[in-house]
């Protein structure tokens, strides 16, 4: 959990505001459909944003693990 939190802190400022807020909403348990309605875009966009952040997070977690080990 420590590394994932650290990774999020490192990448969150680099993300577009909309992408960051959508991902935070997902992590807070909101459903993709509800998020899409909330921000007035297609539900598929929510899934694309989620995948984009997951990919960046994965790379950052790997980088941090290598750096900290």
Short mmCIF file of N, CA, C and O in Angstrom, two decimals:
data_model
loop_
_atom_site.label_atom_id
_atom_site.label_comp_id
_atom_site.label_asym_id
_atom_site.label_seq_id
_atom_site.Cartn_x
_atom_site.Cartn_y
_atom_site.Cartn_z
N UNK A 1 0.82 -1.19 0.00
CA UNK A 1 0.00 0.00 0.00
C UNK A 1 0.87 1.25 0.00
O UNK A 1 0.51 2.25 -0.61
N UNK A 2 1.99 1.19 0.68
CA UNK A 2 2.87 2.35 0.75
C UNK A 2 3.38 2.73 -0.64
O UNK A 2 3.35 3.91 -1.02
N UNK A 3 3.82 1.72 -1.39
CA UNK A 3 4.37 2.00 -2.73
C UNK A 3 3.29 2.51 -3.66
O UNK A 3 3.51 3.44 -4.43
N UNK A 4 2.10 1.92 -3.59
CA UNK A 4 1.03 2.38 -4.49
C UNK A 4 0.61 3.81 -4.15
O UNK A 4 0.33 4.61 -5.04
N UNK A 5 0.59 4.15 -2.86
CA UNK A 5 0.25 5.51 -2.47
C UNK A 5 1.33 6.48 -2.95
O UNK A 5 1.03 7.56 -3.46
N UNK A 6 2.57 6.08 -2.80
CA UNK A 6 3.69 6.90 -3.26
C UNK A 6 3.63 7.09 -4.79
O UNK A 6 3.84 8.19 -5.30
N UNK A 7 3.31 6.00 -5.50
CA UNK A 7 3.19 6.07 -6.96
C UNK A 7 2.09 7.03 -7.35
O UNK A 7 2.26 7.85 -8.27
N UNK A 8 0.94 6.95 -6.66
CA UNK A 8 -0.18 7.85 -6.98
C UNK A 8 0.22 9.30 -6.75
O UNK A 8 -0.07 10.17 -7.58
N UNK A 9 0.91 9.57 -5.66
CA UNK A 9 1.36 10.94 -5.39
C UNK A 9 2.31 11.43 -6.47
O UNK A 9 2.27 12.59 -6.86
N UNK A 10 3.14 10.54 -6.99
CA UNK A 10 4.10 10.92 -8.03
C UNK A 10 3.43 11.20 -9.37
O UNK A 10 3.84 12.11 -10.08
N UNK A 11 2.42 10.41 -9.72
CA UNK A 11 1.84 10.56 -11.06
C UNK A 11 0.62 11.46 -11.11
O UNK A 11 0.30 12.00 -12.16
N UNK A 12 -0.06 11.63 -10.00
CA UNK A 12 -1.35 12.34 -10.04
C UNK A 12 -1.23 13.77 -10.55
O UNK A 12 -2.13 14.26 -11.25
N UNK A 13 -0.15 14.43 -10.25
CA UNK A 13 0.02 15.82 -10.70
C UNK A 13 0.29 15.91 -12.20
O UNK A 13 0.07 16.95 -12.80
N UNK A 14 0.76 14.81 -12.78
CA UNK A 14 1.06 14.80 -14.21
C UNK A 14 -0.17 14.48 -15.07
O UNK A 14 -0.15 14.69 -16.27
N UNK A 15 -1.22 13.97 -14.44
CA UNK A 15 -2.42 13.59 -15.18
C UNK A 15 -3.28 14.81 -15.49
O UNK A 15 -3.29 15.78 -14.72
N UNK A 16 -4.02 14.73 -16.58
CA UNK A 16 -5.01 15.77 -16.88
C UNK A 16 -6.04 15.76 -15.75
O UNK A 16 -6.34 14.70 -15.18
N UNK A 17 -6.55 16.92 -15.41
CA UNK A 17 -7.49 17.03 -14.29
C UNK A 17 -8.66 16.06 -14.42
O UNK A 17 -9.03 15.40 -13.44
N UNK A 18 -9.25 15.97 -15.59
CA UNK A 18 -10.41 15.10 -15.78
C UNK A 18 -10.04 13.64 -15.55
O UNK A 18 -10.78 12.92 -14.88
N UNK A 19 -8.91 13.22 -16.07
CA UNK A 19 -8.46 11.84 -15.91
C UNK A 19 -8.24 11.54 -14.42
O UNK A 19 -8.68 10.50 -13.90
N UNK A 20 -7.60 12.45 -13.73
CA UNK A 20 -7.33 12.26 -12.30
C UNK A 20 -8.62 12.17 -11.49
O UNK A 20 -8.78 11.28 -10.67
N UNK A 21 -9.54 13.09 -11.73
CA UNK A 21 -10.79 13.12 -10.98
C UNK A 21 -11.63 11.87 -11.25
O UNK A 21 -12.20 11.28 -10.34
N UNK A 22 -11.68 11.43 -12.50
CA UNK A 22 -12.42 10.22 -12.85
C UNK A 22 -11.83 9.02 -12.12
O UNK A 22 -12.55 8.21 -11.55
N UNK A 23 -10.51 8.90 -12.12
CA UNK A 23 -9.87 7.77 -11.45
C UNK A 23 -10.13 7.82 -9.94
O UNK A 23 -10.41 6.80 -9.32
N UNK A 24 -10.05 9.00 -9.37
CA UNK A 24 -10.34 9.14 -7.93
C UNK A 24 -11.77 8.73 -7.63
O UNK A 24 -12.03 8.06 -6.62
N UNK A 25 -12.71 9.13 -8.49
CA UNK A 25 -14.11 8.74 -8.30
C UNK A 25 -14.26 7.22 -8.34
O UNK A 25 -14.97 6.63 -7.53
N UNK A 26 -13.57 6.58 -9.29
CA UNK A 26 -13.61 5.12 -9.38
C UNK A 26 -13.06 4.48 -8.11
O UNK A 26 -13.63 3.52 -7.59
N UNK A 27 -11.96 5.01 -7.62
CA UNK A 27 -11.35 4.46 -6.42
C UNK A 27 -12.21 4.69 -5.18
O UNK A 27 -12.11 3.95 -4.20
N UNK A 28 -13.07 5.68 -5.25
CA UNK A 28 -14.00 5.95 -4.15
C UNK A 28 -15.29 5.15 -4.28
O UNK A 28 -16.23 5.35 -3.51
N UNK A 29 -15.34 4.26 -5.28
CA UNK A 29 -16.46 3.34 -5.41
C UNK A 29 -17.60 3.77 -6.31
O UNK A 29 -18.62 3.08 -6.39
N UNK A 30 -17.43 4.88 -7.01
CA UNK A 30 -18.49 5.30 -7.93
C UNK A 30 -18.50 4.38 -9.15
O UNK A 30 -17.46 3.91 -9.60
N UNK A 31 -19.67 4.15 -9.69
CA UNK A 31 -19.82 3.29 -10.86
C UNK A 31 -19.48 4.08 -12.13
O UNK A 31 -19.78 5.27 -12.22
N UNK A 32 -18.86 3.41 -13.11
CA UNK A 32 -18.50 4.09 -14.35
C UNK A 32 -19.68 4.82 -15.01
O UNK A 32 -19.52 5.95 -15.50
N UNK A 33 -20.84 4.21 -15.00
CA UNK A 33 -22.02 4.84 -15.60
C UNK A 33 -22.35 6.16 -14.90
O UNK A 33 -22.64 7.17 -15.54
N UNK A 34 -22.28 6.15 -13.56
CA UNK A 34 -22.58 7.36 -12.79
C UNK A 34 -21.55 8.46 -13.05
O UNK A 34 -21.89 9.64 -13.14
N UNK A 35 -20.31 8.07 -13.17
CA UNK A 35 -19.24 9.04 -13.45
C UNK A 35 -19.45 9.65 -14.83
O UNK A 35 -19.30 10.86 -15.02
N UNK A 36 -19.79 8.82 -15.80
CA UNK A 36 -20.03 9.31 -17.16
C UNK A 36 -21.16 10.33 -17.18
O UNK A 36 -21.05 11.38 -17.83
N UNK A 37 -22.21 10.05 -16.45
CA UNK A 37 -23.34 11.00 -16.39
C UNK A 37 -22.88 12.28 -15.69
O UNK A 37 -23.18 13.39 -16.15
N UNK A 38 -22.16 12.12 -14.61
CA UNK A 38 -21.69 13.26 -13.81
C UNK A 38 -20.87 14.25 -14.64
O UNK A 38 -21.00 15.46 -14.51
N UNK A 39 -19.99 13.72 -15.50
CA UNK A 39 -19.09 14.57 -16.28
C UNK A 39 -19.53 14.72 -17.75
O UNK A 39 -18.82 15.33 -18.54
N UNK A 40 -20.68 14.13 -18.07
CA UNK A 40 -21.27 14.27 -19.40
C UNK A 40 -20.36 13.77 -20.53
O UNK A 40 -20.06 14.48 -21.47
N UNK A 41 -19.90 12.53 -20.38
CA UNK A 41 -19.24 11.87 -21.50
C UNK A 41 -19.56 10.39 -21.49
O UNK A 41 -20.20 9.89 -20.57
N UNK A 42 -19.14 9.69 -22.55
CA UNK A 42 -19.50 8.28 -22.71
C UNK A 42 -18.89 7.42 -21.62
O UNK A 42 -17.79 7.69 -21.13
N UNK A 43 -19.61 6.38 -21.24
CA UNK A 43 -19.12 5.45 -20.23
C UNK A 43 -17.79 4.83 -20.65
O UNK A 43 -16.91 4.59 -19.82
N UNK A 44 -17.63 4.59 -21.93
CA UNK A 44 -16.38 4.02 -22.44
C UNK A 44 -15.18 4.92 -22.11
O UNK A 44 -14.08 4.43 -21.85
N UNK A 45 -15.41 6.22 -22.10
CA UNK A 45 -14.34 7.16 -21.76
C UNK A 45 -13.83 6.91 -20.34
O UNK A 45 -12.63 6.98 -20.09
N UNK A 46 -14.73 6.59 -19.44
CA UNK A 46 -14.34 6.28 -18.06
C UNK A 46 -13.40 5.08 -18.05
O UNK A 46 -12.37 5.08 -17.37
N UNK A 47 -13.74 4.05 -18.81
CA UNK A 47 -12.91 2.85 -18.87
C UNK A 47 -11.54 3.14 -19.50
O UNK A 47 -10.52 2.60 -19.06
N UNK A 48 -11.53 3.99 -20.52
CA UNK A 48 -10.27 4.37 -21.16
C UNK A 48 -9.38 5.13 -20.18
O UNK A 48 -8.18 4.85 -20.07
N UNK A 49 -9.95 6.06 -19.45
CA UNK A 49 -9.19 6.82 -18.45
C UNK A 49 -8.64 5.90 -17.37
O UNK A 49 -7.50 6.02 -16.95
N UNK A 50 -9.47 4.96 -16.93
CA UNK A 50 -9.04 4.02 -15.88
C UNK A 50 -7.84 3.20 -16.37
O UNK A 50 -6.84 3.07 -15.66
N UNK A 51 -7.93 2.69 -17.58
CA UNK A 51 -6.85 1.88 -18.14
C UNK A 51 -5.58 2.71 -18.30
O UNK A 51 -4.47 2.24 -18.02
N UNK A 52 -5.74 3.95 -18.73
CA UNK A 52 -4.60 4.85 -18.91
C UNK A 52 -3.87 5.05 -17.57
O UNK A 52 -2.65 4.94 -17.51
N UNK A 53 -4.62 5.31 -16.53
CA UNK A 53 -4.02 5.54 -15.21
C UNK A 53 -3.39 4.24 -14.68
O UNK A 53 -2.29 4.27 -14.12
N UNK A 54 -4.06 3.12 -14.86
CA UNK A 54 -3.51 1.85 -14.38
C UNK A 54 -2.17 1.55 -15.04
O UNK A 54 -1.25 1.08 -14.37
N UNK A 55 -2.05 1.83 -16.32
CA UNK A 55 -0.80 1.59 -17.04
C UNK A 55 0.31 2.47 -16.48
O UNK A 55 1.43 1.99 -16.22
N UNK A 56 0.01 3.74 -16.27
CA UNK A 56 1.00 4.67 -15.73
C UNK A 56 1.37 4.27 -14.30
O UNK A 56 2.55 4.29 -13.92
N UNK A 57 0.37 3.90 -13.50
CA UNK A 57 0.62 3.48 -12.11
C UNK A 57 1.52 2.24 -12.08
O UNK A 57 2.44 2.17 -11.28
N UNK A 58 1.24 1.27 -12.93
CA UNK A 58 2.03 0.04 -12.97
C UNK A 58 3.50 0.35 -13.25
O UNK A 58 4.39 -0.15 -12.56
N UNK A 59 3.74 1.21 -14.22
CA UNK A 59 5.12 1.57 -14.56
C UNK A 59 5.79 2.29 -13.39
O UNK A 59 6.96 2.04 -13.08
N UNK A 60 5.04 3.18 -12.73
CA UNK A 60 5.60 3.92 -11.60
C UNK A 60 5.88 3.00 -10.41
O UNK A 60 6.89 3.14 -9.73
N UNK A 61 5.00 2.05 -10.16
CA UNK A 61 5.21 1.10 -9.07
C UNK A 61 6.47 0.26 -9.34
O UNK A 61 7.28 0.05 -8.44
N UNK A 62 6.63 -0.19 -10.57
CA UNK A 62 7.84 -0.95 -10.92
C UNK A 62 9.09 -0.10 -10.72
O UNK A 62 10.11 -0.57 -10.20
N UNK A 63 9.01 1.16 -11.12
CA UNK A 63 10.15 2.06 -10.97
C UNK A 63 10.49 2.25 -9.49
O UNK A 63 11.65 2.17 -9.09
N UNK A 64 9.46 2.47 -8.67
CA UNK A 64 9.69 2.67 -7.24
C UNK A 64 10.23 1.42 -6.56
O UNK A 64 11.10 1.50 -5.69
N UNK A 65 9.71 0.25 -6.93
CA UNK A 65 10.20 -1.00 -6.36
C UNK A 65 11.69 -1.17 -6.67
O UNK A 65 12.46 -1.59 -5.82
N UNK A 66 12.07 -0.87 -7.90
CA UNK A 66 13.47 -0.98 -8.28
C UNK A 66 14.32 0.02 -7.51
O UNK A 66 15.43 -0.30 -7.06
N UNK A 67 13.80 1.23 -7.36
CA UNK A 67 14.53 2.28 -6.67
C UNK A 67 14.68 1.99 -5.17
O UNK A 67 15.72 2.29 -4.58
N UNK A 68 13.67 1.41 -4.57
CA UNK A 68 13.67 1.18 -3.12
C UNK A 68 14.30 -0.14 -2.71
O UNK A 68 14.50 -0.38 -1.52
N UNK A 69 14.60 -0.98 -3.68
CA UNK A 69 15.17 -2.30 -3.29
C UNK A 69 16.69 -2.31 -3.42
O UNK A 69 17.32 -1.39 -3.78
#
